[in-house]
Short mmCIF file of C-alpha atoms and ligand atoms in Angstrom, two decimals:
data_model
loop_
_atom_site.label_atom_id
_atom_site.label_comp_id
_atom_site.label_asym_id
_atom_site.label_seq_id
_atom_site.Cartn_x
_atom_site.Cartn_y
_atom_site.Cartn_z
CA MET A 1 0.06 0.08 0.07
CA THR A 2 1.08 3.57 -0.67
CA ALA A 3 -0.59 6.24 1.44
CA ILE A 4 -2.41 9.11 -0.25
CA LEU A 5 -0.48 12.33 0.90
CA ILE A 6 -2.67 14.91 2.45
CA ASP A 7 -1.84 18.12 0.88
CA GLY A 8 -1.60 20.77 3.69
CA LYS A 9 -0.53 23.41 1.27
CA GLN A 10 -3.66 22.97 -0.72
CA VAL A 11 -6.11 22.81 2.27
CA ALA A 12 -4.39 25.78 3.77
CA ALA A 13 -4.83 27.87 0.62
CA ALA A 14 -8.49 27.01 0.55
CA LEU A 15 -9.00 28.20 4.16
CA ARG A 16 -7.11 31.36 3.69
CA ALA A 17 -9.29 32.05 0.75
CA GLU A 18 -12.37 31.28 2.88
CA VAL A 19 -11.20 33.53 5.71
CA ALA A 20 -10.41 36.42 2.98
CA SER A 21 -13.95 36.01 1.75
CA ARG A 22 -15.46 36.11 5.27
CA VAL A 23 -13.35 39.31 5.99
CA ALA A 24 -14.54 40.89 2.73
CA ALA A 25 -18.11 40.55 3.76
CA LEU A 26 -17.49 42.37 7.22
CA THR A 27 -18.23 46.14 7.77
CA PHE A 28 -15.00 46.35 9.69
CA THR A 29 -11.23 45.37 9.44
CA PRO A 30 -10.24 42.57 11.89
CA GLY A 31 -7.00 43.38 13.64
CA LEU A 32 -4.22 41.12 14.68
CA ALA A 33 -1.30 42.14 17.05
CA VAL A 34 1.74 39.92 17.11
CA VAL A 35 4.18 40.76 19.83
CA LEU A 36 7.82 39.52 19.25
CA VAL A 37 10.20 39.77 22.09
CA GLY A 38 13.95 39.35 21.17
CA ASP A 39 15.54 38.35 17.98
CA ASN A 40 15.04 34.48 17.73
CA PRO A 41 15.52 33.99 13.98
CA ALA A 42 12.99 31.22 13.65
CA SER A 43 10.41 33.40 15.44
CA ALA A 44 11.13 36.44 13.22
CA VAL A 45 10.62 34.32 9.91
CA TYR A 46 7.35 32.98 11.37
CA VAL A 47 6.19 36.39 12.49
CA ARG A 48 6.84 37.66 8.98
CA SER A 49 4.73 34.91 7.39
CA LYS A 50 1.91 35.57 9.76
CA ASP A 51 2.04 39.34 8.81
CA ARG A 52 1.91 38.42 5.16
CA ALA A 53 -0.93 35.92 5.42
CA ALA A 54 -2.82 38.32 7.49
CA ALA A 55 -2.45 41.19 4.88
CA ALA A 56 -3.43 38.81 2.01
CA ALA A 57 -6.66 37.85 3.97
CA GLY A 58 -7.53 41.55 4.64
CA ILE A 59 -6.70 41.54 8.24
CA ALA A 60 -4.79 44.61 9.59
CA ALA A 61 -1.94 42.96 11.22
CA ARG A 62 0.78 44.65 13.22
CA THR A 63 3.95 43.43 14.88
CA ILE A 64 5.19 44.87 18.24
CA ARG A 65 8.82 44.26 18.81
CA LEU A 66 10.37 44.31 22.20
CA PRO A 67 14.03 43.97 22.80
CA ALA A 68 15.42 40.45 24.20
CA ASP A 69 16.02 42.14 27.61
CA ALA A 70 12.58 43.53 27.82
CA THR A 71 11.17 42.84 31.37
CA GLU A 72 7.97 40.87 32.22
CA ALA A 73 6.39 44.14 33.37
CA ALA A 74 7.12 45.72 30.18
CA LEU A 75 5.65 42.85 28.24
CA LEU A 76 2.68 42.74 30.29
CA ALA A 77 2.17 46.52 29.87
CA THR A 78 2.04 45.90 26.05
CA VAL A 79 -0.44 43.23 26.48
CA ALA A 80 -2.60 45.54 28.54
CA GLY A 81 -2.50 48.13 25.95
CA LEU A 82 -3.53 45.64 23.21
CA ASN A 83 -6.39 44.36 25.55
CA ALA A 84 -7.64 47.88 25.70
CA ASP A 85 -7.32 48.66 21.91
CA PRO A 86 -10.51 48.25 20.19
CA ALA A 87 -9.02 47.86 16.74
CA VAL A 88 -7.18 44.71 17.88
CA ASP A 89 -9.25 41.54 17.83
CA GLY A 90 -6.42 39.02 18.15
CA ILE A 91 -3.34 39.01 20.29
CA LEU A 92 -0.49 36.64 19.68
CA VAL A 93 2.69 36.72 21.93
CA GLN A 94 5.28 34.80 19.96
CA LEU A 95 6.70 31.96 21.96
CA PRO A 96 9.29 30.93 23.25
CA LEU A 97 10.00 34.00 25.36
CA PRO A 98 13.39 35.06 26.97
CA PRO A 99 14.08 33.40 30.32
CA GLN A 100 13.29 36.52 32.52
CA ILE A 101 9.68 36.34 31.33
CA ARG A 102 7.05 33.65 32.53
CA PRO A 103 4.99 32.48 29.66
CA GLN A 104 2.28 31.55 31.74
CA ALA A 105 2.09 35.03 33.25
CA VAL A 106 1.79 36.64 29.83
CA ILE A 107 -0.64 34.04 28.33
CA GLU A 108 -2.88 34.62 31.46
CA ALA A 109 -2.74 38.48 30.88
CA ILE A 110 -4.32 38.20 27.43
CA ASP A 111 -7.97 38.97 27.12
CA PRO A 112 -9.31 35.52 26.56
CA ALA A 113 -11.68 37.00 23.87
CA LYS A 114 -8.59 38.08 22.00
CA ASP A 115 -6.55 35.08 22.68
CA VAL A 116 -6.30 33.74 19.08
CA ASP A 117 -3.50 31.25 20.25
CA GLY A 118 -6.10 29.59 22.48
CA PHE A 119 -3.73 29.27 25.24
CA HIS A 120 -5.54 31.14 27.90
CA PRO A 121 -6.93 28.84 30.77
CA VAL A 122 -10.43 30.02 30.02
CA ASN A 123 -10.18 29.02 26.37
CA VAL A 124 -8.44 25.79 27.52
CA GLY A 125 -11.15 25.12 29.99
CA HIS A 126 -14.04 25.69 27.45
CA LEU A 127 -12.08 23.23 24.93
CA HIS A 128 -11.93 20.45 27.66
CA ASP A 129 -15.60 21.25 28.45
CA GLY A 130 -16.56 20.45 24.95
CA ARG A 131 -17.61 24.01 24.35
CA PRO A 132 -14.55 25.18 22.21
CA THR A 133 -14.20 28.78 21.68
CA LEU A 134 -10.47 29.92 20.56
CA VAL A 135 -8.57 26.64 19.92
CA PRO A 136 -4.92 26.33 19.43
CA CYS A 137 -4.08 26.72 15.87
CA THR A 138 -1.92 23.57 15.22
CA PRO A 139 -4.53 20.95 16.48
CA LEU A 140 -7.16 23.11 14.83
CA GLY A 141 -5.43 22.58 11.61
CA VAL A 142 -5.02 18.86 12.12
CA MET A 143 -8.81 18.66 12.61
CA ARG A 144 -9.32 20.31 9.45
CA LEU A 145 -6.85 18.19 7.53
CA LEU A 146 -8.66 14.97 8.83
CA ALA A 147 -12.00 16.42 7.69
CA HIS A 148 -10.51 17.14 4.26
CA ALA A 149 -9.16 13.54 4.17
CA GLY A 150 -12.81 12.28 4.69
CA VAL A 151 -11.72 10.68 8.03
CA SER A 152 -14.82 9.92 9.95
CA ILE A 153 -13.45 10.20 13.48
CA ARG A 154 -16.50 9.12 15.48
CA GLY A 155 -15.56 5.95 17.41
CA THR A 156 -12.09 5.59 15.91
CA ARG A 157 -9.03 4.63 17.86
CA ALA A 158 -6.94 7.67 17.98
CA LEU A 159 -3.35 8.12 19.62
CA VAL A 160 -1.83 11.49 20.19
CA LEU A 161 2.00 10.95 20.54
CA GLY A 162 3.01 14.10 22.89
CA ARG A 163 1.16 15.95 25.76
CA SER A 164 2.37 19.52 25.34
CA ALA A 165 -0.05 22.25 26.10
CA ILE A 166 0.30 23.73 22.55
CA VAL A 167 -0.30 20.52 20.54
CA GLY A 168 -0.75 17.23 22.33
CA LYS A 169 -3.35 18.19 25.07
CA PRO A 170 -5.59 20.27 22.86
CA MET A 171 -5.55 17.74 20.14
CA ALA A 172 -6.48 14.90 22.47
CA ALA A 173 -9.39 17.22 23.61
CA LEU A 174 -10.37 18.01 20.02
CA LEU A 175 -10.42 14.09 19.22
CA ILE A 176 -12.44 13.28 22.40
CA ASN A 177 -14.84 16.07 21.52
CA ALA A 178 -15.22 14.65 18.12
CA ASP A 179 -15.96 11.16 19.71
CA ALA A 180 -12.68 9.34 19.05
CA THR A 181 -11.36 6.93 21.75
CA VAL A 182 -8.29 8.65 22.65
CA THR A 183 -4.85 7.38 23.92
CA VAL A 184 -2.29 10.06 24.79
CA ALA A 185 1.34 8.79 24.72
CA HIS A 186 4.51 10.44 25.95
CA SER A 187 8.13 9.89 27.08
CA ARG A 188 7.16 7.62 29.80
CA THR A 189 4.68 5.45 27.73
CA ARG A 190 5.71 1.69 27.74
CA ASP A 191 5.97 -0.01 24.35
CA LEU A 192 5.13 3.08 22.55
CA ALA A 193 5.40 1.27 18.97
CA ALA A 194 2.62 -1.26 19.90
CA GLU A 195 0.50 1.75 21.39
CA CYS A 196 0.87 3.36 18.01
CA ARG A 197 -0.07 0.29 15.98
CA ARG A 198 -3.29 0.00 17.74
CA ALA A 199 -4.27 3.61 16.45
CA GLU A 200 -6.48 4.08 13.32
CA VAL A 201 -5.77 7.84 13.62
CA LEU A 202 -2.06 8.50 14.73
CA VAL A 203 -1.14 12.23 15.49
CA VAL A 204 2.54 12.56 16.09
CA ALA A 205 3.68 15.68 17.99
CA ALA A 206 6.90 14.48 19.73
CA GLY A 207 9.75 16.79 18.29
CA ARG A 208 11.98 13.81 17.44
CA ALA A 209 13.11 13.39 13.77
CA GLU A 210 11.70 10.27 12.18
CA MET A 211 10.90 8.44 15.37
CA VAL A 212 8.01 6.78 14.31
CA ARG A 213 9.01 3.96 11.89
CA GLY A 214 6.85 1.93 9.30
CA ASP A 215 6.22 -0.92 11.64
CA TRP A 216 4.57 1.37 14.05
CA VAL A 217 1.81 2.09 11.86
CA SER A 218 -1.13 -0.09 11.32
CA ASN A 219 -2.43 -0.90 7.96
CA ASP A 220 -5.09 1.49 6.71
CA SER A 221 -4.56 4.10 9.54
CA VAL A 222 -4.24 7.91 8.97
CA VAL A 223 -1.01 9.59 10.03
CA ILE A 224 -0.74 13.30 10.93
CA ASP A 225 2.80 14.17 11.50
CA VAL A 226 3.03 17.55 13.38
CA GLY A 227 6.60 17.38 13.87
CA ILE A 228 9.21 19.90 12.25
CA ASN A 229 12.87 19.01 12.72
CA ARG A 230 15.86 20.28 11.03
CA LEU A 231 18.62 17.72 10.29
CA PRO A 232 22.29 18.58 10.58
CA ASP A 233 22.27 18.44 6.65
CA GLY A 234 19.81 21.04 6.39
CA ARG A 235 16.82 18.81 5.48
CA LEU A 236 13.40 19.40 7.16
CA VAL A 237 11.84 16.07 8.43
CA GLY A 238 8.81 15.13 10.62
CA ASP A 239 8.39 12.98 13.58
CA CYS A 240 7.65 9.88 11.21
CA ALA A 241 9.77 8.25 8.78
CA THR A 242 7.36 9.26 5.98
CA ALA A 243 8.20 6.87 3.25
CA GLU A 244 8.25 3.99 5.67
CA CYS A 245 4.90 5.03 7.38
CA ALA A 246 3.18 5.74 4.03
CA ALA A 247 3.89 2.00 3.17
CA HIS A 248 1.32 0.94 5.67
CA ALA A 249 -0.95 3.98 6.18
CA ALA A 250 -4.06 4.88 3.95
CA ALA A 251 -3.14 8.52 4.13
CA ILE A 252 -0.15 10.59 5.68
CA THR A 253 0.82 14.35 5.83
CA PRO A 254 4.18 15.14 4.41
CA VAL A 255 6.84 17.42 6.14
CA PRO A 256 7.10 20.01 4.85
CA GLY A 257 3.64 20.84 3.47
CA GLY A 258 1.34 18.96 5.75
CA VAL A 259 0.39 20.47 9.17
CA GLY A 260 2.71 23.27 9.02
CA PRO A 261 0.87 25.54 6.39
CA MET A 262 -2.42 25.02 8.40
CA THR A 263 -1.31 26.72 11.49
CA ILE A 264 -1.14 30.31 10.00
CA ALA A 265 -4.32 29.73 8.18
CA CYS A 266 -6.11 28.64 11.38
CA LEU A 267 -4.59 31.74 13.14
CA LEU A 268 -6.31 33.79 10.46
CA ASP A 269 -9.65 31.82 11.12
CA ASN A 270 -9.23 32.45 14.83
CA THR A 271 -8.84 36.23 14.21
CA VAL A 272 -12.04 36.36 12.32
CA THR A 273 -13.83 34.16 14.91
CA ALA A 274 -12.36 36.48 17.72
CA ALA A 275 -13.34 39.63 15.91
CA LEU A 276 -17.07 38.32 15.27
CA GLY A 277 -17.13 37.00 18.95
CA ARG A 278 -16.07 40.75 20.28
CA ARG A 279 -17.89 42.73 17.89
CA ALA A 280 -21.32 40.90 17.63
P1 NAP B 301 7.13 19.53 23.23
O1 NAP B 301 6.66 20.69 23.97
O2 NAP B 301 8.65 19.28 23.30
O3 NAP B 301 6.51 18.10 23.56
C1 NAP B 301 6.80 16.98 23.05
C2 NAP B 301 6.08 15.76 23.61
O4 NAP B 301 6.52 14.60 23.07
C3 NAP B 301 6.21 15.70 25.07
O5 NAP B 301 4.91 15.48 25.75
C4 NAP B 301 7.23 14.56 25.31
O6 NAP B 301 6.90 13.65 26.31
C5 NAP B 301 6.82 13.67 24.09
N1 NAP B 301 8.05 13.07 23.50
C6 NAP B 301 9.36 13.45 23.51
N2 NAP B 301 10.16 12.56 23.22
C7 NAP B 301 9.67 11.41 23.20
C8 NAP B 301 9.85 9.98 22.85
N3 NAP B 301 11.17 9.61 22.75
N4 NAP B 301 8.80 9.14 23.16
C9 NAP B 301 7.72 9.70 23.40
N5 NAP B 301 7.37 10.66 23.81
C10 NAP B 301 8.23 11.70 23.56
O7 NAP B 301 6.79 19.79 21.70
P2 NAP B 301 5.51 20.48 20.83
O8 NAP B 301 5.64 21.98 21.08
O9 NAP B 301 4.37 19.88 21.22
O10 NAP B 301 5.90 20.13 19.43
C11 NAP B 301 6.01 18.90 18.94
C12 NAP B 301 6.50 18.91 17.52
O11 NAP B 301 5.68 19.61 16.69
C13 NAP B 301 7.71 19.55 17.23
O12 NAP B 301 8.44 19.01 16.28
C14 NAP B 301 7.38 20.94 16.73
O13 NAP B 301 8.55 21.68 16.05
C15 NAP B 301 6.18 20.53 16.14
N6 NAP B 301 5.35 21.69 15.97
C16 NAP B 301 4.86 22.10 14.79
C17 NAP B 301 3.83 22.99 14.60
C18 NAP B 301 3.48 23.17 13.12
O14 NAP B 301 2.86 24.33 12.88
N7 NAP B 301 3.45 22.24 12.37
C19 NAP B 301 3.35 23.77 15.51
C20 NAP B 301 3.76 23.46 16.99
C21 NAP B 301 4.84 22.39 17.00
P3 NAP B 301 6.91 14.24 27.96
O15 NAP B 301 5.71 15.07 28.16
O16 NAP B 301 6.89 12.83 28.71
O17 NAP B 301 8.15 15.06 28.00
#
């Protein structure tokens, strides 16, 4: 068997176009503020992509840059200003933050109604209650890819490999809300390969290059590879050995070009959701 490749670029382009048409129908311009602290090059690239994608969708994006030695108080004051600014519908503070700033203090300072990353405890609570409001962009993108691939989630055995607050935990909550039977695996899981083999839907977010091998994947399963890892030779690979896994799976996401493009598209979608929620 050779798996169908789920084309995240295509699904993300369609979502961005859908967002642009939702924005065009509004009587106001939604606003997105991205806060970047320091000069982490990967974050800077990511923030530029967000700016470009937001502008293309008709969203007014602005980036606020603070120096790497900014204090937590300075960042909290910036967030407070954005919370109070009526033109700002979505606030995203780019992670990771420098060590002098506690990420949780910053996340909790963002107005939950503007929390387009979906990391605020109020939004996390809503998601786990089964009443999602603003949902973290990467797992939201995975759900859209599964829908695009025609995967019927209800009743399926799903395994999420990884339990981070950004990907694994919200991913598990979304799958539970969609009526999957969900296992969450992590670095202390015994016999990980056997756990993975039981899954009909396998979502991998471990941050370990090509860790999931072909014989971890059951025949006819759907494999979503969230991982993005840069190898010493410069190649970008996922957490799954894609060619090996594709020999067993019915469908798989490539890296790059799978989950990655969905994250920014879902951020734009969340910005419009936040704008409509606030201005309704
Ligand atoms: P993270 O915070 O480092 O979490 C990794 C999770 O994987 C942890 O729960 C960890 O278990 C588990 N894990 C690590 N090594 C393992 C092993 N050998 N066996 C079993 N479990 C293991 O990472 P993250 O932020 O969730 O990101 C995961 C990956 O997704 C990274 O490659 C990241 O670059 C990528 N990512 C991509 C996007 C995108 O837009 N496509 C967005 C976000 C993240 P413990 O909890 O026990 O430590």
